[in-house]
PDB file of C-alpha atoms in Angstrom:
ATOM      1  CA  MET A  29       5.223 -14.600   0.401  1.00  0.00           C
ATOM      2  CA  ILE A  30       4.301 -11.243  -1.709  1.00  0.00           C
ATOM      3  CA  ALA A  31       6.262 -11.002  -4.846  1.00  0.00           C
ATOM      4  CA  SER A  32       7.209  -7.697  -5.501  1.00  0.00           C
ATOM      5  CA  ILE A  33       4.768  -5.258  -7.753  1.00  0.00           C
ATOM      6  CA  ARG A  34       8.020  -4.605  -9.429  1.00  0.00           C
ATOM      7  CA  THR A  35       7.604  -8.283 -10.853  1.00  0.00           C
ATOM      8  CA  LEU A  36       4.451  -7.327 -12.061  1.00  0.00           C
ATOM      9  CA  THR A  37       5.560  -4.166 -13.461  1.00  0.00           C
ATOM     10  CA  VAL A  38       8.333  -5.417 -15.424  1.00  0.00           C
ATOM     11  CA  ALA A  39       6.273  -8.166 -17.015  1.00  0.00           C
ATOM     12  CA  LEU A  40       3.390  -5.669 -18.106  1.00  0.00           C
ATOM     13  CA  ALA A  41       5.905  -3.447 -19.088  1.00  0.00           C
ATOM     14  CA  ALA A  42       7.652  -6.152 -21.409  1.00  0.00           C
ATOM     15  CA  LEU A  43       4.227  -6.673 -22.890  1.00  0.00           C
ATOM     16  CA  VAL A  44       3.134  -3.388 -23.523  1.00  0.00           C
ATOM     17  CA  VAL A  45       6.981  -2.817 -25.182  1.00  0.00           C
ATOM     18  CA  ALA A  46       6.178  -6.032 -27.331  1.00  0.00           C
ATOM     19  CA  GLY A  47       3.052  -4.716 -28.839  1.00  0.00           C
ATOM     20  CA  VAL A  48       0.493  -6.646 -26.535  1.00  0.00           C
ATOM     21  CA  ALA A  49      -2.459  -4.689 -25.239  1.00  0.00           C
ATOM     22  CA  VAL A  50      -2.524  -4.621 -21.853  1.00  0.00           C
ATOM     23  CA  ALA A  51      -6.075  -3.756 -20.238  1.00  0.00           C
ATOM     24  CA  ALA A  52      -6.313  -0.397 -18.085  1.00  0.00           C
ATOM     25  CA  VAL A  53      -2.752   0.809 -19.683  1.00  0.00           C
ATOM     26  CA  PRO A  54      -3.510   3.972 -21.947  1.00  0.00           C
ATOM     27  CA  ALA A  55      -1.585   6.266 -23.190  1.00  0.00           C
ATOM     28  CA  ALA A  56      -0.292   9.167 -21.285  1.00  0.00           C
ATOM     29  CA  THR A  57       1.638  12.261 -22.728  1.00  0.00           C
ATOM     30  CA  GLY A  58       5.013  11.953 -20.914  1.00  0.00           C
ATOM     31  CA  LEU A  59       5.090   8.696 -19.124  1.00  0.00           C
ATOM     32  CA  GLY A  60       6.926   5.620 -20.797  1.00  0.00           C
ATOM     33  CA  ALA A  61       4.781   2.106 -20.863  1.00  0.00           C
ATOM     34  CA  ALA A  62       7.132   1.473 -17.669  1.00  0.00           C
ATOM     35  CA  GLU A  63       5.873   4.233 -15.984  1.00  0.00           C
ATOM     36  CA  ARG A  64       2.405   4.005 -16.656  1.00  0.00           C
ATOM     37  CA  VAL A  65       2.333   0.521 -15.195  1.00  0.00           C
ATOM     38  CA  THR A  66       3.757   1.083 -12.473  1.00  0.00           C
ATOM     39  CA  LEU A  67       2.088   4.203 -11.796  1.00  0.00           C
ATOM     40  CA  LEU A  68      -0.755   2.055 -12.022  1.00  0.00           C
ATOM     41  CA  SER A  69       0.830  -0.505  -9.532  1.00  0.00           C
ATOM     42  CA  MET A  70       1.166   2.245  -7.181  1.00  0.00           C
ATOM     43  CA  ARG A  71      -2.445   3.410  -7.246  1.00  0.00           C
ATOM     44  CA  GLU A  72      -3.661  -0.120  -6.362  1.00  0.00           C
ATOM     45  CA  GLU A  73      -0.864  -0.457  -3.602  1.00  0.00           C
ATOM     46  CA  GLU A  74      -1.590   2.418  -1.715  1.00  0.00           C
ATOM     47  CA  LYS A  75      -5.324   1.401  -2.038  1.00  0.00           C
ATOM     48  CA  LEU A  76      -4.321  -1.980  -0.729  1.00  0.00           C
ATOM     49  CA  ALA A  77      -2.327  -0.410   2.341  1.00  0.00           C
ATOM     50  CA  HIS A  78      -5.207   1.755   3.611  1.00  0.00           C
ATOM     51  CA  ASP A  79      -7.941  -0.834   2.873  1.00  0.00           C
ATOM     52  CA  VAL A  80      -6.117  -3.158   5.102  1.00  0.00           C
ATOM     53  CA  TYR A  81      -5.324  -0.700   7.727  1.00  0.00           C
ATOM     54  CA  VAL A  82      -9.059   0.060   7.855  1.00  0.00           C
ATOM     55  CA  ALA A  83      -9.953  -3.503   8.231  1.00  0.00           C
ATOM     56  CA  LEU A  84      -7.316  -3.684  11.002  1.00  0.00           C
ATOM     57  CA  ALA A  85      -8.354  -0.898  12.711  1.00  0.00           C
ATOM     58  CA  ALA A  86     -12.175  -2.197  12.986  1.00  0.00           C
ATOM     59  CA  GLU A  87     -10.526  -5.839  14.188  1.00  0.00           C
ATOM     60  CA  THR A  88      -7.702  -4.738  16.881  1.00  0.00           C
ATOM     61  CA  GLY A  89      -9.283  -1.096  18.046  1.00  0.00           C
ATOM     62  CA  LEU A  90      -5.914  -0.422  17.424  1.00  0.00           C
ATOM     63  CA  SER A  91      -5.551   3.345  16.772  1.00  0.00           C
ATOM     64  CA  ILE A  92      -1.993   3.128  14.978  1.00  0.00           C
ATOM     65  CA  PHE A  93      -4.055   1.637  12.210  1.00  0.00           C
ATOM     66  CA  THR A  94      -6.776   4.416  12.029  1.00  0.00           C
ATOM     67  CA  ARG A  95      -3.854   6.574  12.035  1.00  0.00           C
ATOM     68  CA  ILE A  96      -1.841   5.353   9.021  1.00  0.00           C
ATOM     69  CA  ALA A  97      -5.107   4.603   7.290  1.00  0.00           C
ATOM     70  CA  ALA A  98      -5.749   8.603   7.121  1.00  0.00           C
ATOM     71  CA  SER A  99      -2.328   9.109   6.206  1.00  0.00           C
ATOM     72  CA  GLU A 100      -2.635   6.134   3.374  1.00  0.00           C
ATOM     73  CA  THR A 101      -5.443   8.345   2.032  1.00  0.00           C
ATOM     74  CA  ARG A 102      -3.544  11.234   1.578  1.00  0.00           C
ATOM     75  CA  HIS A 103      -1.173   8.778  -0.397  1.00  0.00           C
ATOM     76  CA  GLU A 104      -3.886   7.725  -2.537  1.00  0.00           C
ATOM     77  CA  GLN A 105      -4.853  10.905  -3.511  1.00  0.00           C
ATOM     78  CA  ALA A 106      -1.314  11.850  -4.318  1.00  0.00           C
ATOM     79  CA  VAL A 107      -1.086   9.152  -7.095  1.00  0.00           C
ATOM     80  CA  GLU A 108      -4.623   9.634  -8.198  1.00  0.00           C
ATOM     81  CA  ARG A 109      -3.414  13.440  -8.746  1.00  0.00           C
ATOM     82  CA  ALA A 110      -0.438  12.315 -10.980  1.00  0.00           C
ATOM     83  CA  LEU A 111      -2.720  10.050 -13.022  1.00  0.00           C
ATOM     84  CA  ALA A 112      -5.090  13.020 -13.949  1.00  0.00           C
ATOM     85  CA  ALA A 113      -1.895  14.684 -14.632  1.00  0.00           C
ATOM     86  CA  TYR A 114      -0.670  12.593 -17.121  1.00  0.00           C
ATOM     87  CA  GLY A 115      -3.869  11.341 -18.175  1.00  0.00           C
ATOM     88  CA  VAL A 116      -4.352   7.750 -17.120  1.00  0.00           C
ATOM     89  CA  ALA A 117      -7.655   6.299 -15.766  1.00  0.00           C
ATOM     90  CA  ASP A 118      -7.690   5.979 -12.055  1.00  0.00           C
ATOM     91  CA  PRO A 119      -8.094   1.951 -12.093  1.00  0.00           C
ATOM     92  CA  ALA A 120      -9.745   1.876  -8.602  1.00  0.00           C
ATOM     93  CA  ASP A 121     -12.029   4.627  -8.813  1.00  0.00           C
ATOM     94  CA  GLY A 122     -15.528   3.466  -8.050  1.00  0.00           C
ATOM     95  CA  TYR A 123     -14.104   0.603  -5.761  1.00  0.00           C
ATOM     96  CA  ALA A 124     -15.301   0.005  -2.194  1.00  0.00           C
ATOM     97  CA  VAL A 125     -12.839  -0.361   0.873  1.00  0.00           C
ATOM     98  CA  GLY A 126     -11.656  -4.080   0.373  1.00  0.00           C
ATOM     99  CA  ALA A 127     -12.412  -4.178  -3.305  1.00  0.00           C
ATOM    100  CA  PHE A 128      -9.969  -4.281  -6.312  1.00  0.00           C
ATOM    101  CA  PRO A 129      -9.783  -4.292 -10.035  1.00  0.00           C
ATOM    102  CA  SER A 130      -6.834  -6.716 -10.073  1.00  0.00           C
ATOM    103  CA  GLN A 131      -7.367 -10.318  -8.980  1.00  0.00           C
ATOM    104  CA  ARG A 132      -3.789  -9.888  -7.573  1.00  0.00           C
ATOM    105  CA  PHE A 133      -4.455  -6.998  -5.197  1.00  0.00           C
ATOM    106  CA  GLN A 134      -7.822  -8.721  -4.548  1.00  0.00           C
ATOM    107  CA  GLU A 135      -6.267 -11.843  -3.519  1.00  0.00           C
ATOM    108  CA  LEU A 136      -3.701  -9.741  -1.439  1.00  0.00           C
ATOM    109  CA  TYR A 137      -6.012  -7.998   0.325  1.00  0.00           C
ATOM    110  CA  ASP A 138      -8.110 -10.799   1.643  1.00  0.00           C
ATOM    111  CA  GLU A 139      -4.606 -12.895   2.249  1.00  0.00           C
ATOM    112  CA  LEU A 140      -3.453  -9.876   4.497  1.00  0.00           C
ATOM    113  CA  VAL A 141      -6.708  -9.314   6.332  1.00  0.00           C
ATOM    114  CA  ALA A 142      -6.890 -13.009   7.400  1.00  0.00           C
ATOM    115  CA  GLN A 143      -3.310 -12.755   8.419  1.00  0.00           C
ATOM    116  CA  GLY A 144      -3.774  -9.590  10.153  1.00  0.00           C
ATOM    117  CA  SER A 145      -7.004 -10.785  12.275  1.00  0.00           C
ATOM    118  CA  ARG A 146      -5.156 -13.895  13.948  1.00  0.00           C
ATOM    119  CA  SER A 147      -3.589 -11.466  16.790  1.00  0.00           C
ATOM    120  CA  VAL A 148      -2.729  -7.901  17.356  1.00  0.00           C
ATOM    121  CA  ALA A 149       1.051  -9.132  16.840  1.00  0.00           C
ATOM    122  CA  ALA A 150      -0.240 -10.810  13.591  1.00  0.00           C
ATOM    123  CA  ALA A 151      -2.050  -7.440  12.614  1.00  0.00           C
ATOM    124  CA  LEU A 152       1.441  -4.993  13.566  1.00  0.00           C
ATOM    125  CA  ALA A 153       3.614  -7.657  11.152  1.00  0.00           C
ATOM    126  CA  VAL A 154       0.912  -6.921   8.062  1.00  0.00           C
ATOM    127  CA  GLY A 155       1.714  -3.427   8.542  1.00  0.00           C
ATOM    128  CA  VAL A 156       5.288  -4.026   8.718  1.00  0.00           C
ATOM    129  CA  ARG A 157       4.885  -6.460   5.814  1.00  0.00           C
ATOM    130  CA  ILE A 158       3.124  -3.774   3.728  1.00  0.00           C
ATOM    131  CA  GLU A 159       5.452  -1.025   4.081  1.00  0.00           C
ATOM    132  CA  THR A 160       8.136  -3.143   3.738  1.00  0.00           C
ATOM    133  CA  LEU A 161       7.267  -4.146   0.145  1.00  0.00           C
ATOM    134  CA  ASP A 162       5.873  -0.240  -0.525  1.00  0.00           C
ATOM    135  CA  ILE A 163       9.520   0.855   0.106  1.00  0.00           C
ATOM    136  CA  ALA A 164      11.182  -1.414  -1.919  1.00  0.00           C
ATOM    137  CA  ASP A 165       8.473  -0.688  -5.031  1.00  0.00           C
ATOM    138  CA  LEU A 166       8.864   2.869  -4.204  1.00  0.00           C
ATOM    139  CA  ARG A 167      12.767   3.001  -4.242  1.00  0.00           C
ATOM    140  CA  ALA A 168      12.540   0.750  -7.910  1.00  0.00           C
ATOM    141  CA  ALA A 169       9.670   3.251  -9.175  1.00  0.00           C
ATOM    142  CA  ILE A 170      12.055   6.350  -8.374  1.00  0.00           C
ATOM    143  CA  GLU A 171      14.727   4.716 -10.183  1.00  0.00           C
ATOM    144  CA  GLN A 172      12.758   3.788 -12.887  1.00  0.00           C
ATOM    145  CA  THR A 173      11.254   6.984 -13.601  1.00  0.00           C
ATOM    146  CA  ASP A 174      12.718  10.474 -15.412  1.00  0.00           C
ATOM    147  CA  GLU A 175       9.353  12.207 -14.579  1.00  0.00           C
ATOM    148  CA  SER A 176      10.121  15.331 -12.037  1.00  0.00           C
ATOM    149  CA  ARG A 177       6.106  15.393 -11.282  1.00  0.00           C
ATOM    150  CA  LEU A 178       7.171  11.320 -10.467  1.00  0.00           C
ATOM    151  CA  ASP A 179       9.871  11.709  -8.527  1.00  0.00           C
ATOM    152  CA  ARG A 180       8.281  14.130  -6.337  1.00  0.00           C
ATOM    153  CA  VAL A 181       5.214  11.585  -5.599  1.00  0.00           C
ATOM    154  CA  TYR A 182       7.403   8.680  -5.017  1.00  0.00           C
ATOM    155  CA  ALA A 183       9.764  10.764  -2.729  1.00  0.00           C
ATOM    156  CA  SER A 184       6.964  11.705  -0.313  1.00  0.00           C
ATOM    157  CA  LEU A 185       5.396   8.575  -0.475  1.00  0.00           C
ATOM    158  CA  LEU A 186       8.592   6.925   0.417  1.00  0.00           C
ATOM    159  CA  ALA A 187       9.124   8.967   3.458  1.00  0.00           C
ATOM    160  CA  GLY A 188       5.639   8.632   4.702  1.00  0.00           C
ATOM    161  CA  SER A 189       6.047   4.831   4.458  1.00  0.00           C
ATOM    162  CA  ARG A 190       9.497   4.855   6.259  1.00  0.00           C
ATOM    163  CA  GLN A 191       7.430   6.859   9.141  1.00  0.00           C
ATOM    164  CA  HIS A 192       4.595   4.131   9.243  1.00  0.00           C
ATOM    165  CA  LEU A 193       7.394   1.400   9.039  1.00  0.00           C
ATOM    166  CA  ARG A 194       8.835   2.862  11.929  1.00  0.00           C
ATOM    167  CA  ALA A 195       5.573   3.210  13.782  1.00  0.00           C
ATOM    168  CA  PHE A 196       4.463  -0.460  13.197  1.00  0.00           C
ATOM    169  CA  GLN A 197       7.671  -1.803  14.446  1.00  0.00           C
ATOM    170  CA  ALA A 198       7.966   0.125  17.337  1.00  0.00           C
ATOM    171  CA  ALA A 199       4.252  -1.020  18.691  1.00  0.00           C
ATOM    172  CA  SER A 200       5.280  -4.441  17.957  1.00  0.00           C
ATOM    173  CA  THR A 201       7.931  -4.371  20.188  1.00  0.00           C
ATOM    174  CA  GLY A 202       5.662  -2.143  22.745  1.00  0.00           C
ATOM    175  CA  ASP A 203       7.886   0.968  22.342  1.00  0.00           C
ATOM    176  CA  VAL A 204       4.775   2.769  22.375  1.00  0.00           C
ATOM    177  CA  ALA A 205       3.610   5.466  25.550  1.00  0.00           C
ATOM    178  CA  GLY A 206       0.637   3.733  27.111  1.00  0.00           C
ATOM    179  CA  HIS A 207       0.833   0.517  24.964  1.00  0.00           C
ATOM    180  CA  PRO A 208       1.871  -3.054  25.904  1.00  0.00           C
ATOM    181  CA  ALA A 209       3.904  -5.283  23.475  1.00  0.00           C
ATOM    182  CA  PRO A 210       1.264  -7.168  21.144  1.00  0.00           C
ATOM    183  CA  GLU A 211       2.519 -10.695  23.050  1.00  0.00           C
ATOM    184  CA  ALA A 212       0.957  -8.711  26.366  1.00  0.00           C
ATOM    185  CA  SER A 213      -2.706  -8.076  25.116  1.00  0.00           C
ATOM    186  CA  ALA A 214      -5.131 -10.496  25.764  1.00  0.00           C
ATOM    187  CA  ARG A 215      -8.267 -11.519  23.284  1.00  0.00           C
ATOM    188  CA  ARG A 216     -11.342  -9.927  24.714  1.00  0.00           C
ATOM    189  CA  GLY A 217     -14.161 -10.477  22.794  1.00  0.00           C
ATOM    190  CA  PRO A 218     -14.220  -9.631  19.004  1.00  0.00           C
ATOM    191  CA  ARG A 219     -10.858  -7.209  19.861  1.00  0.00           C
ATOM    192  CA  TRP A 220      -8.006  -7.611  21.493  1.00  0.00           C
ATOM    193  CA  SER A 221      -7.212  -4.958  24.388  1.00  0.00           C
ATOM    194  CA  ARG A 222      -5.500  -1.891  23.523  1.00  0.00           C
TER     195      ARG A 222
END
């Protein structure tokens, strides 16, 4: 089970508040230590969603993953703009799809892609899992921050994640025009039927 990013954020924030140096958490005007850690985590979390969906689009051939990966690109860009506005270095800058600066996100990526590669139903379940985690973490981030800019960014990401969750849930039940439920799809070669 994926542990919440919130747990990581609280742990890293406690270290920062206690005066322990934490790599990749530079000082930024207007942000408290916990807000910086959360923003950095959100950057990797949005990259995780994008990169997993890119991999699952290639594996399954399902257009839902391609469409939502494109949306996740916009989510990443929104977080990148927030990082720049607060003078915080982008921890994922220069990392290719499927590669992460933190071991935790690298392991999550590997786990989720492996799970999603088992079947169409498993791939869609991974989408539901990612968006559910994202929603919980974004709600926590909104509650944590006093920065209006971050509130707006997180609220926008939250709205997008809710839409993504509904799309994955609908696809999982076959409630998508022209697409059978995943159980009705048979595996053929390297991809499943659409």
